[in-house]
Coordinates of C-alpha atoms in Angstrom, one line a residue:
Chain A
M126 CA -139.6 0.3 -40.5
A127 CA -136.2 -1.2 -39.9
G128 CA -137.0 -1.5 -36.3
H129 CA -140.2 -3.5 -37.0
L130 CA -138.3 -5.8 -39.3
Q131 CA -135.7 -6.5 -36.6
N132 CA -138.3 -7.2 -34.0
A133 CA -140.0 -9.7 -36.2
L134 CA -136.8 -11.7 -36.7
P135 CA -135.9 -14.2 -34.0
Q136 CA -133.1 -12.5 -32.3
Q137 CA -130.1 -14.1 -30.7
S138 CA -128.7 -12.3 -27.8
E139 CA -125.4 -10.6 -28.4
K140 CA -124.3 -11.9 -25.0
M141 CA -123.1 -15.4 -24.6
I142 CA -122.0 -15.4 -21.0
T143 CA -123.1 -13.0 -18.4
L144 CA -122.0 -13.0 -14.7
K145 CA -123.7 -10.6 -12.4
G146 CA -122.5 -9.9 -8.9
V147 CA -120.9 -13.4 -8.6
S148 CA -119.3 -14.0 -5.2
K149 CA -117.8 -17.2 -3.9
S150 CA -115.9 -18.0 -0.8
F151 CA -114.5 -21.2 0.6
G152 CA -114.4 -22.3 4.2
N153 CA -116.2 -20.2 6.9
G154 CA -115.7 -17.8 9.7
G155 CA -112.3 -16.3 10.1
N156 CA -110.7 -18.9 7.9
A157 CA -112.9 -18.1 4.9
V158 CA -111.1 -17.4 1.6
H159 CA -113.0 -15.0 -0.6
A160 CA -112.2 -16.3 -4.0
L161 CA -114.6 -13.9 -5.9
H162 CA -116.1 -10.6 -5.0
E163 CA -119.1 -9.3 -6.9
V164 CA -117.7 -10.2 -10.3
D165 CA -119.5 -8.9 -13.3
L166 CA -118.4 -10.3 -16.6
E167 CA -119.9 -10.1 -20.1
V168 CA -118.7 -12.3 -22.9
G169 CA -120.2 -11.6 -26.4
R170 CA -121.2 -14.3 -28.9
G171 CA -118.1 -15.4 -30.9
E172 CA -115.6 -13.6 -28.8
I173 CA -112.3 -15.1 -27.5
F174 CA -112.4 -13.7 -24.0
G175 CA -109.4 -14.0 -21.7
V176 CA -109.4 -13.7 -18.0
V177 CA -105.9 -13.0 -16.7
G178 CA -104.5 -12.8 -13.2
A179 CA -101.8 -14.1 -10.9
S180 CA -102.3 -17.5 -9.3
G181 CA -104.7 -17.2 -6.4
A182 CA -106.6 -14.3 -8.1
G183 CA -109.7 -16.5 -8.4
K184 CA -109.5 -17.4 -12.1
S185 CA -110.1 -21.1 -11.6
T186 CA -113.1 -20.4 -9.4
L187 CA -114.4 -17.9 -11.9
I188 CA -114.3 -20.3 -14.9
R189 CA -115.9 -23.0 -12.8
C190 CA -118.8 -20.7 -11.8
V191 CA -119.7 -20.5 -15.5
N192 CA -120.7 -24.2 -15.7
L193 CA -121.5 -24.4 -12.0
L194 CA -118.7 -26.8 -11.1
E195 CA -118.5 -24.3 -8.3
K196 CA -121.8 -22.9 -7.1
P197 CA -121.6 -19.1 -6.6
D198 CA -122.7 -18.0 -3.1
K199 CA -124.3 -14.9 -4.6
G200 CA -125.1 -13.5 -8.0
S201 CA -126.3 -15.0 -11.3
V202 CA -124.7 -16.8 -14.2
E203 CA -126.3 -16.8 -17.6
V204 CA -125.0 -18.8 -20.6
D205 CA -126.6 -18.6 -24.0
G206 CA -129.8 -17.1 -22.7
Q207 CA -130.1 -19.7 -19.9
V208 CA -129.8 -18.7 -16.3
M209 CA -127.6 -21.5 -14.9
T210 CA -127.9 -20.5 -11.3
T211 CA -131.6 -21.5 -11.0
L212 CA -131.4 -24.8 -12.7
G213 CA -132.2 -28.2 -11.0
D214 CA -129.7 -31.0 -11.1
A215 CA -131.0 -32.7 -14.3
E216 CA -131.4 -29.4 -16.2
L217 CA -128.0 -28.4 -15.1
R218 CA -126.5 -31.6 -16.5
K219 CA -128.3 -30.9 -19.8
A220 CA -127.0 -27.3 -19.8
R221 CA -123.4 -28.5 -19.2
Q222 CA -123.6 -30.5 -22.4
R223 CA -123.8 -27.2 -24.2
I224 CA -120.6 -25.9 -22.6
G225 CA -117.4 -27.6 -23.5
M226 CA -114.4 -27.5 -21.2
I227 CA -110.7 -28.2 -21.5
F228 CA -108.1 -28.4 -18.7
Q229 CA -104.5 -27.6 -17.9
L230 CA -103.7 -31.2 -17.3
F231 CA -106.0 -32.5 -20.0
N232 CA -108.0 -34.8 -17.7
L233 CA -108.3 -37.6 -20.2
L234 CA -109.3 -41.1 -18.9
S235 CA -106.1 -43.2 -19.0
S236 CA -108.2 -46.4 -19.4
R237 CA -109.7 -45.1 -22.7
T238 CA -108.2 -44.6 -26.2
A239 CA -108.2 -41.2 -27.8
A240 CA -111.4 -42.1 -29.7
Q241 CA -113.0 -43.6 -26.6
N242 CA -112.2 -40.4 -24.7
V243 CA -113.8 -38.3 -27.4
A244 CA -116.8 -40.6 -27.3
F245 CA -117.4 -40.1 -23.6
P246 CA -119.6 -37.0 -23.7
L247 CA -121.6 -38.6 -26.6
E248 CA -122.2 -41.7 -24.4
I249 CA -123.4 -39.4 -21.6
Q250 CA -125.7 -37.8 -24.2
K251 CA -126.9 -41.4 -25.1
M252 CA -126.0 -41.1 -28.8
E253 CA -126.4 -44.3 -30.7
K254 CA -123.2 -46.2 -31.3
P255 CA -123.0 -45.9 -35.2
L256 CA -123.7 -42.1 -35.0
R257 CA -121.2 -41.8 -32.2
E258 CA -118.4 -43.5 -34.1
K259 CA -119.0 -41.3 -37.1
R260 CA -119.0 -38.2 -34.9
V261 CA -115.8 -39.3 -33.2
E262 CA -114.1 -39.7 -36.5
E263 CA -115.1 -36.2 -37.6
L264 CA -113.8 -34.7 -34.4
L265 CA -110.5 -36.5 -34.5
E266 CA -110.1 -35.3 -38.0
M267 CA -111.0 -31.7 -37.0
V268 CA -108.1 -31.7 -34.5
G269 CA -105.7 -33.6 -36.8
L270 CA -105.4 -36.8 -34.8
T271 CA -107.1 -39.4 -37.0
D272 CA -104.0 -41.6 -36.9
K273 CA -104.0 -41.6 -33.1
A274 CA -107.6 -42.8 -32.6
G275 CA -106.5 -46.0 -31.0
S276 CA -103.7 -44.6 -28.8
Y277 CA -104.0 -44.3 -25.1
P278 CA -103.3 -40.9 -23.4
A279 CA -100.0 -42.3 -22.0
Q280 CA -98.8 -42.8 -25.6
L281 CA -99.6 -39.2 -26.6
S282 CA -97.6 -36.0 -26.2
G283 CA -99.0 -33.0 -24.2
G284 CA -100.1 -31.2 -27.4
Q285 CA -101.8 -34.3 -28.7
K286 CA -103.5 -34.9 -25.4
Q287 CA -104.9 -31.3 -25.4
R288 CA -106.2 -31.9 -29.0
V289 CA -108.0 -35.0 -27.7
G290 CA -109.4 -32.7 -24.9
I291 CA -110.6 -30.2 -27.4
A292 CA -112.2 -32.8 -29.6
R293 CA -113.9 -34.2 -26.5
A294 CA -115.1 -30.8 -25.4
L295 CA -116.6 -30.0 -28.8
A296 CA -118.2 -33.4 -29.3
T297 CA -121.7 -32.3 -28.3
N298 CA -121.5 -29.1 -30.5
P299 CA -121.4 -26.7 -27.6
S300 CA -121.8 -23.0 -28.1
V301 CA -119.2 -22.1 -25.5
L302 CA -115.7 -23.5 -24.8
L303 CA -114.2 -22.9 -21.4
C304 CA -110.4 -23.2 -21.3
D305 CA -108.8 -23.7 -17.9
E306 CA -105.1 -22.8 -18.3
A307 CA -105.3 -25.0 -21.4
T308 CA -101.7 -24.3 -22.6
S309 CA -99.9 -23.8 -19.3
A310 CA -98.5 -27.3 -19.3
L311 CA -97.3 -27.2 -22.9
D312 CA -94.0 -26.1 -24.4
P313 CA -94.0 -22.9 -26.6
A314 CA -94.4 -24.7 -29.9
N315 CA -97.4 -26.7 -28.7
T316 CA -98.9 -23.7 -27.0
R317 CA -98.8 -21.8 -30.3
A318 CA -100.3 -24.8 -32.2
I319 CA -103.1 -25.2 -29.7
L320 CA -103.9 -21.5 -29.7
T321 CA -103.9 -21.5 -33.5
L322 CA -106.4 -24.4 -33.4
L323 CA -108.6 -22.6 -30.9
K324 CA -108.6 -19.4 -33.0
D325 CA -109.4 -21.5 -36.1
L326 CA -112.3 -23.2 -34.3
N327 CA -113.6 -19.8 -33.1
Q328 CA -113.7 -18.6 -36.6
R329 CA -114.9 -21.7 -38.4
L330 CA -117.6 -22.7 -35.8
G331 CA -118.4 -19.3 -34.4
L332 CA -117.4 -20.8 -31.1
T333 CA -117.3 -18.5 -28.1
I334 CA -114.2 -19.1 -26.0
L335 CA -113.7 -18.1 -22.4
L336 CA -110.2 -18.8 -21.2
I337 CA -108.3 -18.2 -18.1
T338 CA -104.5 -17.8 -18.1
H339 CA -101.6 -16.3 -16.2
E340 CA -99.7 -15.8 -19.4
M341 CA -100.1 -12.5 -21.2
E342 CA -98.7 -14.3 -24.3
V343 CA -101.9 -16.2 -24.6
V344 CA -104.0 -13.0 -24.5
R345 CA -101.7 -11.4 -27.0
Q346 CA -102.0 -14.3 -29.5
I347 CA -105.7 -15.0 -29.6
C348 CA -107.9 -12.9 -27.3
D349 CA -110.1 -10.1 -28.5
H350 CA -111.5 -9.2 -25.1
V351 CA -110.0 -9.4 -21.7
A352 CA -110.7 -9.1 -18.0
I353 CA -108.1 -8.6 -15.4
L354 CA -108.7 -10.3 -12.1
E355 CA -107.0 -9.2 -8.9
E356 CA -107.8 -10.8 -5.5
G357 CA -111.2 -11.9 -6.7
R358 CA -112.2 -8.6 -8.3
V359 CA -112.4 -7.7 -11.9
V360 CA -110.2 -4.5 -12.1
E361 CA -110.4 -4.0 -15.8
Q362 CA -112.5 -5.4 -18.6
G363 CA -113.1 -4.7 -22.3
A364 CA -112.0 -5.0 -25.9
I365 CA -108.3 -5.4 -26.2
S366 CA -108.2 -2.7 -28.9
D367 CA -109.7 -0.2 -26.5
L368 CA -107.6 -1.1 -23.5
I369 CA -104.4 -1.3 -25.4
A370 CA -104.9 2.2 -26.9
N371 CA -105.0 3.6 -23.4
P372 CA -101.5 3.7 -21.9
T373 CA -102.8 3.9 -18.4
S374 CA -104.7 0.6 -18.7
R375 CA -103.3 -2.3 -16.8
L376 CA -103.3 -4.3 -20.0
S377 CA -101.2 -1.7 -21.8
Q378 CA -98.8 -1.5 -18.9
A379 CA -98.5 -5.3 -18.9
F380 CA -97.5 -5.3 -22.5
F381 CA -95.4 -2.2 -22.4
P382 CA -93.9 -2.0 -18.9
P383 CA -92.6 1.5 -18.1
I384 CA -88.9 1.5 -19.0
L385 CA -87.6 3.7 -16.2
D386 CA -88.9 3.9 -12.8
S387 CA -86.9 7.0 -11.6
Q388 CA -88.2 10.5 -12.0
P389 CA -87.7 12.7 -15.1
A390 CA -85.1 15.5 -14.7
E391 CA -86.2 19.1 -14.0
G392 CA -87.8 20.7 -17.0
S393 CA -88.4 17.6 -19.0
V394 CA -91.4 15.2 -19.2
W395 CA -91.7 11.6 -20.1
A396 CA -94.4 10.5 -22.4
A397 CA -95.7 7.1 -23.5
I398 CA -97.1 7.3 -27.0
T399 CA -99.2 4.5 -28.2
F400 CA -99.6 3.9 -32.0
L401 CA -102.3 1.7 -33.4
G402 CA -102.5 0.2 -36.9
G403 CA -101.8 2.9 -39.6
S404 CA -100.6 5.7 -37.3
A405 CA -97.4 3.7 -36.9
D406 CA -96.5 4.7 -40.5
E407 CA -96.5 8.5 -39.9
P408 CA -93.1 10.2 -39.2
V409 CA -94.6 11.6 -36.0
L410 CA -91.4 12.4 -34.1
T411 CA -89.7 14.1 -37.0
N412 CA -92.7 16.4 -37.4
L413 CA -92.7 17.1 -33.7
V414 CA -89.1 18.3 -33.7
R415 CA -89.6 20.4 -36.8
K416 CA -92.7 22.1 -35.5
F417 CA -92.0 22.7 -31.9
D418 CA -89.1 23.8 -29.8
V419 CA -88.5 20.4 -28.2
E420 CA -85.8 17.8 -28.0
V421 CA -87.0 14.2 -28.2
N422 CA -85.0 11.6 -26.5
I423 CA -86.1 8.0 -27.1
L424 CA -86.1 5.9 -23.9
G425 CA -87.4 2.8 -25.4
G426 CA -90.2 1.2 -27.5
S427 CA -91.6 -1.8 -29.1
I428 CA -94.2 -3.0 -31.6
Q429 CA -96.3 -6.1 -30.9
T430 CA -99.2 -7.8 -32.6
I431 CA -101.9 -8.1 -30.0
G432 CA -105.1 -9.8 -30.9
G433 CA -104.2 -9.6 -34.6
Q434 CA -103.6 -5.8 -34.4
R435 CA -100.2 -4.1 -34.6
V436 CA -99.7 -1.9 -31.6
G437 CA -96.6 0.1 -30.9
Q438 CA -95.5 2.1 -27.9
L439 CA -92.7 4.6 -27.7
Q440 CA -91.5 6.0 -24.4
V441 CA -89.8 9.3 -24.9
E442 CA -88.4 12.2 -22.9
L443 CA -89.4 15.6 -24.1
K444 CA -87.3 18.6 -23.2
G445 CA -87.6 22.3 -24.2
E446 CA -89.9 25.3 -24.2
Q447 CA -92.9 23.7 -26.0
T448 CA -93.3 20.3 -24.4
Q449 CA -97.0 21.1 -23.5
E450 CA -97.8 22.1 -27.1
A451 CA -95.9 19.1 -28.4
V452 CA -98.0 16.7 -26.3
E453 CA -101.2 18.5 -27.4
H454 CA -100.1 18.1 -31.0
L455 CA -99.6 14.3 -30.6
R456 CA -103.1 14.0 -29.1
E457 CA -104.6 15.9 -32.0
L458 CA -103.1 13.2 -34.2
N459 CA -105.3 10.7 -32.3
L460 CA -102.3 9.2 -30.6
R461 CA -102.8 8.1 -27.0
V462 CA -100.2 9.9 -24.9
E463 CA -99.6 9.5 -21.2
V464 CA -97.4 12.0 -19.6
R465 CA -95.5 10.8 -16.5
Chain B
M472 CA -93.2 -94.3 4.4
M473 CA -96.4 -92.6 3.4
D474 CA -99.2 -94.3 1.6
W475 CA -99.8 -91.8 -1.3
S476 CA -102.8 -93.8 -2.6
S477 CA -104.8 -92.9 0.4
W478 CA -103.4 -89.4 0.9
L479 CA -103.8 -88.1 -2.6
P480 CA -107.6 -88.2 -2.7
R481 CA -107.7 -86.6 0.7
L482 CA -105.3 -83.8 -0.4
W483 CA -107.2 -83.3 -3.6
E484 CA -110.5 -83.1 -1.7
A485 CA -108.9 -80.6 0.8
T486 CA -107.6 -78.4 -2.0
Y487 CA -111.0 -78.5 -3.7
L488 CA -112.7 -77.5 -0.4
T489 CA -110.3 -74.6 0.1
L490 CA -110.7 -73.3 -3.4
Y491 CA -114.5 -73.7 -3.0
M492 CA -114.7 -71.7 0.2
V493 CA -112.3 -69.1 -1.0
S494 CA -113.8 -68.6 -4.4
V495 CA -117.4 -68.4 -3.3
S496 CA -116.6 -66.0 -0.4
A497 CA -114.3 -64.0 -2.7
L498 CA -117.3 -63.6 -5.1
F499 CA -119.6 -62.4 -2.3
T500 CA -116.8 -60.1 -1.0
V501 CA -116.4 -58.4 -4.4
V502 CA -120.2 -58.1 -4.9
L503 CA -120.6 -56.5 -1.4
G504 CA -117.3 -54.8 -0.9
L505 CA -117.1 -52.9 -4.1
P506 CA -120.3 -50.9 -3.5
L507 CA -119.3 -50.4 0.1
G508 CA -115.9 -49.1 -0.9
I509 CA -117.5 -46.7 -3.5
L510 CA -120.0 -45.6 -0.8
L511 CA -117.1 -44.9 1.7
V512 CA -115.4 -42.6 -0.8
N513 CA -118.4 -40.8 -2.2
S514 CA -120.3 -40.2 1.1
D515 CA -117.4 -38.3 2.6
S516 CA -117.3 -34.5 2.5
R517 CA -115.2 -34.4 -0.7
G518 CA -117.1 -37.2 -2.5
L519 CA -119.8 -37.1 -5.2
A520 CA -122.7 -37.3 -2.8
P521 CA -121.5 -36.1 0.7
R522 CA -123.5 -37.8 3.5
P523 CA -121.3 -37.2 6.5
W524 CA -123.3 -39.2 9.1
L525 CA -123.6 -42.2 6.7
N526 CA -119.9 -42.0 6.1
K527 CA -119.2 -42.0 9.8
V528 CA -121.5 -45.0 10.5
L529 CA -120.0 -47.0 7.6
G530 CA -116.5 -46.2 8.7
L531 CA -117.2 -47.3 12.2
V532 CA -118.8 -50.5 11.2
V533 CA -115.9 -51.3 8.9
N534 CA -113.4 -50.6 11.6
V535 CA -115.2 -52.6 14.2
A536 CA -115.4 -55.6 11.8
R537 CA -111.7 -55.3 11.0
S538 CA -110.6 -55.1 14.7
L539 CA -112.0 -58.5 15.4
P540 CA -109.5 -61.3 15.0
F541 CA -110.9 -63.8 12.5
I542 CA -111.1 -66.6 15.0
I543 CA -113.2 -64.5 17.3
L544 CA -115.4 -63.3 14.5
L545 CA -116.0 -66.9 13.6
V546 CA -117.5 -67.6 17.0
V547 CA -119.3 -64.3 17.5
I548 CA -121.4 -64.6 14.4
I549 CA -122.3 -68.3 14.9
P550 CA -126.1 -67.5 15.5
F551 CA -126.1 -65.4 12.3
T552 CA -124.4 -68.2 10.3
R553 CA -126.8 -70.8 11.6
A554 CA -129.8 -68.6 10.7
L555 CA -128.4 -68.0 7.2
V556 CA -127.1 -71.5 6.2
G557 CA -128.9 -73.8 8.8
T558 CA -125.6 -75.1 10.1
I559 CA -122.3 -73.8 11.5
I560 CA -120.2 -76.8 10.3
G561 CA -118.8 -77.4 6.9
P562 CA -117.4 -75.4 4.0
T563 CA -120.6 -73.7 3.1
A564 CA -121.1 -72.5 6.6
A565 CA -117.5 -71.1 6.6
I566 CA -118.4 -68.9 3.6
V567 CA -120.4 -66.6 5.9
P568 CA -117.6 -65.6 8.4
L569 CA -115.1 -65.6 5.5
T570 CA -117.2 -63.1 3.6
I571 CA -118.0 -61.0 6.7
A572 CA -114.3 -60.8 7.5
A573 CA -113.2 -60.0 3.9
V574 CA -115.9 -57.4 2.9
P575 CA -114.6 -54.6 5.2
F576 CA -111.0 -55.3 4.2
F577 CA -111.8 -55.3 0.5
A578 CA -114.0 -52.2 0.9
R579 CA -111.0 -50.3 2.3
V580 CA -108.9 -51.6 -0.6
V581 CA -111.5 -50.3 -3.1
E582 CA -111.7 -47.0 -1.1
T583 CA -108.0 -46.4 -1.4
A584 CA -107.9 -47.4 -5.1
I585 CA -110.7 -45.0 -5.9
R586 CA -109.2 -42.1 -3.9
E587 CA -106.2 -42.4 -6.1
V588 CA -108.2 -41.5 -9.2
D589 CA -107.3 -38.0 -10.3
R590 CA -110.0 -35.6 -9.1
G591 CA -109.6 -33.7 -12.4
L592 CA -111.2 -36.7 -14.2
V593 CA -114.3 -36.5 -12.0
E594 CA -114.4 -32.8 -12.7
A595 CA -114.1 -33.3 -16.4
A596 CA -116.9 -35.8 -16.4
R597 CA -119.1 -33.5 -14.4
S598 CA -118.4 -30.7 -16.9
M599 CA -119.8 -33.0 -19.6
G600 CA -123.0 -33.4 -17.7
A601 CA -122.4 -37.0 -16.3
T602 CA -124.5 -38.2 -13.4
N603 CA -122.9 -39.6 -10.3
G604 CA -123.8 -43.1 -11.4
E605 CA -122.1 -42.5 -14.8
I606 CA -119.0 -41.1 -13.0
V607 CA -118.8 -44.2 -10.9
R608 CA -119.3 -46.6 -13.8
K609 CA -117.4 -44.8 -16.5
V610 CA -114.7 -43.0 -14.6
L611 CA -113.9 -44.2 -11.1
I612 CA -114.2 -48.0 -11.6
P613 CA -112.4 -48.2 -14.9
E614 CA -109.6 -45.8 -13.8
A615 CA -109.1 -47.6 -10.5
L616 CA -109.4 -51.1 -12.1
P617 CA -105.7 -52.1 -12.0
S618 CA -105.5 -51.3 -8.3
I619 CA -108.9 -52.9 -7.6
L620 CA -107.7 -56.1 -9.4
L621 CA -104.5 -56.2 -7.3
G622 CA -106.8 -55.6 -4.3
V623 CA -108.9 -58.7 -5.2
A624 CA -105.7 -60.8 -5.3
L625 CA -104.7 -59.4 -1.9
T626 CA -108.1 -60.2 -0.5
V627 CA -108.3 -63.7 -2.0
I628 CA -104.9 -64.4 -0.4
S629 CA -106.2 -63.2 3.0
L630 CA -109.2 -65.4 2.5
I631 CA -107.0 -68.5 2.0
S632 CA -105.3 -67.7 5.3
Y633 CA -108.6 -67.2 7.0
S634 CA -110.0 -70.4 5.4
A635 CA -107.2 -72.4 7.2
M636 CA -108.6 -71.2 10.5
A637 CA -112.1 -71.9 9.4
G638 CA -110.8 -75.4 8.5
A639 CA -109.6 -75.9 12.0
I640 CA -113.2 -75.6 13.4
G641 CA -114.7 -78.0 11.0
A642 CA -114.9 -76.5 7.5
G643 CA -112.4 -78.9 6.0
G644 CA -109.8 -77.8 3.4
L645 CA -106.0 -77.6 3.4
G646 CA -105.8 -75.9 6.8
D647 CA -107.8 -78.7 8.4
V648 CA -105.6 -81.4 6.8
A649 CA -102.4 -79.6 7.9
I650 CA -103.5 -79.3 11.5
R651 CA -105.3 -82.6 12.0
F652 CA -102.9 -84.9 10.2
G653 CA -99.8 -82.9 9.7
Y654 CA -99.5 -81.4 13.1
Q655 CA -101.6 -83.5 15.5
R656 CA -100.6 -86.8 14.0
R657 CA -97.0 -85.7 13.3
E658 CA -97.3 -86.6 9.6
D659 CA -94.5 -84.2 8.6
T660 CA -94.7 -85.0 4.9
V661 CA -98.5 -84.2 4.9
L662 CA -97.7 -80.9 6.6
L663 CA -95.0 -80.1 4.0
V664 CA -97.3 -81.1 1.1
T665 CA -100.2 -78.9 2.3
V666 CA -97.8 -76.0 2.9
I667 CA -96.4 -76.4 -0.6
L668 CA -100.0 -76.6 -2.0
L669 CA -100.9 -73.4 -0.2
I670 CA -97.8 -71.6 -1.5
V671 CA -98.6 -72.7 -5.0
V672 CA -102.2 -71.5 -4.8
V673 CA -101.2 -68.2 -3.3
Q674 CA -98.5 -67.7 -5.9
G675 CA -100.9 -68.6 -8.6
I676 CA -103.5 -66.1 -7.4
Q677 CA -100.9 -63.3 -7.1
L678 CA -99.5 -63.9 -10.6
L679 CA -103.0 -64.0 -12.0
G680 CA -103.8 -60.7 -10.2
N681 CA -100.6 -59.1 -11.5
W682 CA -101.3 -60.3 -15.0
L683 CA -104.9 -59.0 -15.0
A684 CA -103.9 -55.7 -13.5
A685 CA -101.1 -55.2 -16.1
R686 CA -103.6 -56.1 -18.9
V687 CA -106.0 -53.3 -17.9
N688 CA -103.3 -50.7 -17.0
R689 CA -102.8 -48.2 -19.8
W690 CA -100.2 -46.1 -18.1

């Protein structure tokens, strides 16, 4: 019954962006640079998805493959149910109007005021002038820049320029926003403000955001999903809450770097215990010492809010007769424990 | 002592002829050179519409035209000028070689100005679904406009210098007066006055160019 009902309703796909086997290289022959290797990526509707990696990992190429500013050599790209990789020029231009993009260096036209910059995509869309002016006003209000409508980019601060960039990117009501290192040129205060704005737009408009960054801080503050890119390959991908719970994930190790890099002494083990949400409130270690013949020595630890969730990690040294049992006990409490 | 009453109308007429030759050929130069410069930028491998062979051909033509000294160009294209204007003498006939000499120069100026436009702006426009035509009209030209306007001033000043040579072979104008009367008849005062007039005109054009460029520059 329920199944029939569901089938009768027009269904929106859960996936907003799907990359399958996307490869891209630049140059040819021996000098070719392979920017992307067989990249698979799935971004769900309404997610804030971060792609992180060092510079040169292929992040820029990856985000440009989504709106086909770079044409993949191989593989397919689908955005909001539309396969981008098979579109003709005119259809591609139409499709791009449904995908907003903001840039590290803002890329505002210096010859246009803030309002005229925001109007640009609407002119491309051939929107009538009165409608356009009304829409521009709404957009500038949305990003809190109503009073800067007549200012030229040279008169704006970095944070203000990126707000204009966001207003411009959202002018045509896109379903997806691509952010190319959107906060990398901003100071910490402006970075926070822009990230807060993006999060707010994500929630208010149901906007799907795909961002690339080299800063884990950006991931920590707003992302709910992440992919880690290394030398053109996706080496890890998933929901942050899943990845962070696993102390062996690269994401977890990026947030909680191992404190000591020497080896544990004979007869003792080192363990990284990850606490999520409520489990941080339990007196876990006290119980451990009471119940088992172990000594617990704390090496280090921290608690962070990652993607809106409190996550703690404690790195401890366990010594004594019952270290194995102690670790088993911790795992029974649904804590993630990695023994080194 | 000079008889100003007979010289003034002559100088006035010469100034007018120079301005006529220069302004009409400047107009044609901008109309032809702007698209040529845009084509030079956008047909190369990094341009909006790469056409490598077209780019090579255009580049070659521009370089050939620019390697000819103006006085030689003037002579070489006589048949073309005659076919186009019906005569090879007079200010109107001079407009043809002046334009042909200035178009490749101005096209290179436009090319340089447009290459200086941040590529990120082009990328942003493409991400918004702009066509190549829209990118040229709404991004490249407006963003390069201050440099292009300075380039127009530069080109007009070169045209004034070329027009003096054209004057020497029968087009009239300040150059003609300076050579025929000032130099050949040793009328030093006439020579001095034409030189001063040329300096004033050139200064005026440069100041106008600077002013216009500053007006459209939002940096």
